[in-house]
Coordinates of C-alpha atoms in Angstrom, one line a residue:
X1 CA 119.2 96.4 80.6
X2 CA 119.4 93.6 83.6
X3 CA 117.7 94.7 86.6
X4 CA 118.5 93.3 90.6
X5 CA 115.5 93.0 92.9
X6 CA 116.8 92.8 96.7
X7 CA 113.5 91.2 97.7
X8 CA 112.9 91.5 101.5
X9 CA 109.0 90.5 102.9
X10 CA 105.3 91.3 101.8
X11 CA 104.2 92.2 98.5
X12 CA 106.2 94.7 97.3
X13 CA 108.8 92.8 95.1
X14 CA 106.2 90.8 93.4
X15 CA 105.1 94.2 92.7
X16 CA 108.5 95.8 91.5
X17 CA 109.1 92.1 89.4
X18 CA 105.9 92.6 87.7
X19 CA 106.0 96.5 87.1
X20 CA 109.9 95.8 85.9
X21 CA 109.0 92.9 83.8
X22 CA 106.1 94.9 82.1
X23 CA 108.6 98.1 81.4
X24 CA 111.0 95.8 79.3
X25 CA 113.8 94.8 81.9
X26 CA 115.4 91.3 82.8
X27 CA 115.7 90.7 85.9
X28 CA 118.1 88.8 88.2
X29 CA 115.7 88.3 92.1
X30 CA 118.2 88.1 94.6
X31 CA 116.1 86.6 97.7
X32 CA 116.2 86.2 101.0
X33 CA 115.4 83.0 102.3
X34 CA 114.5 84.0 105.9
X35 CA 112.3 87.2 104.6
X36 CA 111.4 86.2 101.2
X37 CA 107.8 85.0 100.5
X38 CA 108.0 81.2 98.2
X39 CA 105.7 82.4 96.2
X40 CA 107.9 84.8 94.4
X41 CA 109.7 82.2 92.9
X42 CA 106.6 81.3 91.0
X43 CA 106.0 85.0 89.7
X44 CA 109.9 84.7 88.5
X45 CA 109.7 81.2 86.5
X46 CA 106.4 83.2 84.9
X47 CA 107.0 84.2 81.0
X48 CA 109.9 85.8 80.7
X49 CA 111.1 84.6 83.5
X50 CA 113.4 85.7 85.8
X51 CA 116.4 84.3 87.6
X52 CA 116.3 83.8 90.9
X53 CA 119.0 83.3 93.9
X54 CA 118.5 82.3 97.2
X55 CA 120.6 83.7 99.9
X56 CA 120.6 84.0 103.8
X57 CA 120.3 87.3 105.4
X58 CA 124.1 88.8 106.0
X59 CA 125.1 87.6 102.5
X60 CA 126.2 90.6 101.7
X61 CA 129.2 89.4 99.2
X62 CA 127.5 87.1 97.8
X63 CA 124.6 89.0 96.9
X64 CA 126.2 91.0 94.7
X65 CA 128.2 88.5 93.6
X66 CA 125.8 87.1 92.4
X67 CA 124.5 90.8 90.8
X68 CA 128.1 91.4 89.5
X69 CA 127.9 87.8 87.3
X70 CA 124.4 88.8 85.8
X71 CA 125.9 91.9 84.4
X72 CA 123.4 94.0 86.7
X73 CA 124.5 98.1 87.2
X74 CA 120.9 98.7 88.5
X75 CA 119.2 97.6 91.6
X76 CA 115.7 97.8 93.7
X77 CA 115.3 97.1 97.0
X78 CA 111.9 96.1 97.6
X79 CA 110.0 94.4 100.7
X80 CA 110.9 94.5 104.3
X81 CA 113.2 92.9 106.8
X82 CA 112.0 92.6 110.4
X83 CA 114.2 94.7 112.3
X84 CA 114.0 92.6 114.7
X85 CA 116.2 90.1 112.1
X86 CA 119.3 92.9 113.3
X87 CA 119.5 90.1 116.4
X88 CA 119.9 87.2 114.8
X89 CA 122.0 88.3 112.0
X90 CA 125.4 86.6 110.7
X91 CA 126.9 88.6 108.6
X92 CA 129.6 88.1 105.6
X93 CA 133.0 89.7 105.3
X94 CA 131.2 91.9 103.2
X95 CA 128.2 92.9 105.5
X96 CA 130.8 92.7 108.8
X97 CA 133.1 95.7 107.4
X98 CA 129.9 97.7 107.2
X99 CA 128.7 96.8 110.3
X100 CA 132.2 97.6 112.4
X101 CA 132.1 101.4 110.3
X102 CA 128.6 102.2 112.3
X103 CA 128.2 104.4 114.8
X104 CA 124.5 103.5 115.1
X105 CA 123.1 100.3 113.7
X106 CA 119.3 101.8 113.0
X107 CA 118.0 101.2 109.8
X108 CA 119.2 104.3 107.6
X109 CA 122.7 103.6 108.0
X110 CA 123.0 99.8 108.3
X111 CA 121.2 100.1 104.4
X112 CA 123.0 103.2 103.8
X113 CA 126.2 101.5 104.1
X114 CA 124.6 98.4 102.3
X115 CA 123.9 100.8 99.4
X116 CA 127.5 101.7 99.5
X117 CA 128.7 98.9 98.7
X118 CA 126.7 97.9 95.5
X119 CA 127.6 101.6 94.1
X120 CA 131.4 100.4 94.6
X121 CA 130.7 97.0 92.7
X122 CA 129.0 99.7 90.2
X123 CA 125.8 98.8 91.0
X124 CA 123.5 101.7 91.4
X125 CA 121.1 101.1 93.8
X126 CA 117.4 103.2 92.2
X127 CA 114.2 104.5 94.1
X128 CA 112.4 101.4 95.7
X129 CA 109.6 103.2 94.2
X130 CA 110.5 103.3 90.6
X131 CA 108.4 101.2 88.7
X132 CA 105.4 102.0 91.1
X133 CA 104.8 105.4 90.9
X134 CA 101.2 104.8 90.9
X135 CA 100.7 103.5 93.2
X136 CA 102.1 105.9 95.7
X137 CA 99.1 107.7 98.0
X138 CA 97.7 110.7 96.5
X139 CA 97.0 114.1 99.0
X140 CA 93.5 115.0 100.5
X141 CA 90.9 112.5 102.4
X142 CA 90.8 109.3 100.5
X143 CA 87.9 107.4 101.7
X144 CA 83.7 108.8 102.2
X145 CA 84.5 109.7 105.9
X146 CA 85.8 113.2 106.1
X147 CA 88.2 113.7 109.8
X148 CA 86.1 115.0 112.3
X149 CA 87.1 118.2 114.4
X150 CA 88.5 116.2 117.0
X151 CA 90.2 114.1 114.0
X152 CA 91.8 116.8 113.0
X153 CA 93.3 118.1 116.0
X154 CA 94.7 114.9 116.6
X155 CA 96.4 115.0 112.9
X156 CA 97.8 118.7 114.0
X157 CA 99.2 117.3 117.5
X158 CA 100.1 114.0 115.5
X159 CA 102.3 115.1 112.8
X160 CA 104.7 116.6 115.0
X161 CA 105.3 114.0 117.0
X162 CA 105.4 111.4 114.1
X163 CA 108.1 114.0 112.2
X164 CA 110.2 113.5 115.2
X165 CA 109.9 110.5 116.4
X166 CA 111.2 109.1 112.3
X167 CA 114.2 111.9 112.1
X168 CA 115.4 110.2 115.2
X169 CA 114.8 106.8 112.8
X170 CA 113.0 105.4 115.7
X171 CA 109.8 104.5 114.0
X172 CA 107.6 105.5 111.4
X173 CA 104.0 105.3 112.7
X174 CA 102.7 106.7 116.1
X175 CA 98.8 106.5 118.0
X176 CA 97.0 109.4 119.1
X177 CA 93.7 110.2 121.0
X178 CA 92.6 113.1 122.3
X179 CA 96.1 115.2 122.1
X180 CA 97.7 112.8 123.2
X181 CA 100.3 110.0 122.3
X182 CA 98.9 106.8 122.9
X183 CA 101.8 104.4 121.4
X184 CA 105.1 104.8 119.4
X185 CA 106.8 102.6 117.0
X186 CA 110.6 101.0 117.3
X187 CA 110.9 97.4 116.0
X188 CA 107.6 96.2 116.2
X189 CA 105.6 97.3 113.0
X190 CA 103.0 98.9 112.3
X191 CA 100.3 96.3 112.8
X192 CA 101.7 95.7 116.9
X193 CA 101.6 99.6 117.2
X194 CA 97.9 99.8 115.7
X195 CA 96.7 96.6 118.6
X196 CA 99.0 98.2 121.0
X197 CA 97.5 101.2 121.0
X198 CA 93.8 100.0 121.2
X199 CA 94.4 97.8 123.9
X200 CA 95.2 100.8 125.5
X201 CA 93.0 103.1 124.7
X202 CA 90.1 101.4 122.9
X203 CA 88.2 102.9 120.2
X204 CA 88.7 106.2 118.1
X205 CA 92.5 106.2 118.5
X206 CA 94.0 108.1 114.7
X207 CA 97.1 106.2 113.3
X208 CA 100.0 108.8 111.8
X209 CA 102.1 107.1 109.2
X210 CA 104.9 109.3 108.2
X211 CA 107.9 109.2 106.0
X212 CA 111.3 110.5 107.0
X213 CA 111.9 114.3 107.1
X214 CA 114.6 113.3 104.3
X215 CA 113.1 109.7 103.5
X216 CA 115.9 108.1 101.3
X217 CA 113.2 106.8 98.6
X218 CA 115.8 103.8 97.7
X219 CA 114.4 101.7 100.8
X220 CA 112.0 101.8 104.0
X221 CA 109.8 103.3 102.1
X222 CA 106.4 103.3 103.8
X223 CA 104.2 101.0 103.0
X224 CA 100.3 100.5 103.5
X225 CA 98.0 97.8 102.9
X226 CA 94.2 96.1 103.3
X227 CA 96.7 94.2 106.7
X228 CA 96.9 98.1 107.5
X229 CA 92.9 98.2 108.1
X230 CA 92.2 95.1 109.1
X231 CA 94.2 95.7 112.1
X232 CA 93.1 99.5 112.6
X233 CA 89.5 97.8 111.9
X234 CA 90.3 95.0 114.6
X235 CA 91.8 97.9 117.3
X236 CA 88.9 100.2 116.9
X237 CA 90.8 102.7 115.3
X238 CA 89.1 105.4 113.0
X239 CA 91.4 107.3 111.2
X240 CA 95.1 106.8 109.4
X241 CA 96.9 109.0 107.9
X242 CA 99.8 108.4 105.4
X243 CA 102.3 111.4 103.6
X244 CA 101.4 111.7 99.9
X245 CA 104.0 110.8 97.5
X246 CA 105.8 108.8 99.6
X247 CA 104.0 106.1 100.8
X248 CA 103.5 103.3 99.0
X249 CA 99.6 102.1 98.9
X250 CA 99.2 98.2 97.9
X251 CA 96.4 96.8 96.2
X252 CA 95.5 100.9 96.8
X253 CA 91.4 100.6 95.5
X254 CA 91.1 97.6 97.9
X255 CA 92.6 99.7 100.6
X256 CA 90.0 102.4 100.5
X257 CA 87.3 100.4 100.1
X258 CA 87.9 98.3 103.0
X259 CA 88.4 101.3 105.4
X260 CA 84.8 103.1 103.8
X261 CA 83.4 99.5 105.0
X262 CA 84.5 99.5 108.2
X263 CA 83.5 103.5 108.7
X264 CA 87.6 104.2 108.8
X265 CA 89.4 107.7 107.3
X266 CA 92.2 107.5 105.3
X267 CA 94.1 111.4 104.9
X268 CA 97.3 111.7 102.6
X269 CA 99.3 114.2 103.8
X270 CA 100.6 116.8 101.8
X271 CA 104.3 117.4 101.2
X272 CA 105.5 119.1 103.7

């Protein structure tokens, strides 16, 4: 079976490409010129080679044509597209039709519309983590340091707020301290929220990153990595909570080690 990989930025597409080929799939990669790391082409060229096609953000029709010509019937979206790109996008006719039908241009609405176009063209969009289940966050305390009583209280407070914000598709990360919301994510991304929280509240902030209550695992799955911990260390943040089974931990062992070295606690929240 030939699998399609629609690649955004970050290391996520590298992991999916490597895992899919390891599972015996022939892969056709559609990469976004404005987002995908160019080094992905080097991995695609390594044996067994994967076909690589570069398109511009907004060229949905070209994406569909590439996948159909390759005989792709299943595809995976991996990697992010910066939400602020929404204001720069130049849609082709296929994407323009999707946008015209939307009541709101949030992440879920746009990518759900893209998924519908793929489905109408005989291409099933798989869960983005279909090949990466071992990298999903486990539940429980993942670091040597346990949460303090004050941090546990902040988590209980923060979960309620974070789940509400995520349900509205505003963002998936908030920062809390002393039962107060310090920062809320919108389009700027997790690292920017962490930095802002550090500037506003100083050391000891708890960062709560959640999946949406009805998270569509085909896209926009929460992702953390070593850079997340580095951003927290720089900001003086003390604790990171992620949703177990619904958050991808890139280089999970390295993430935990970086957190241990920095004295940061990581908690995997069990499914709610």
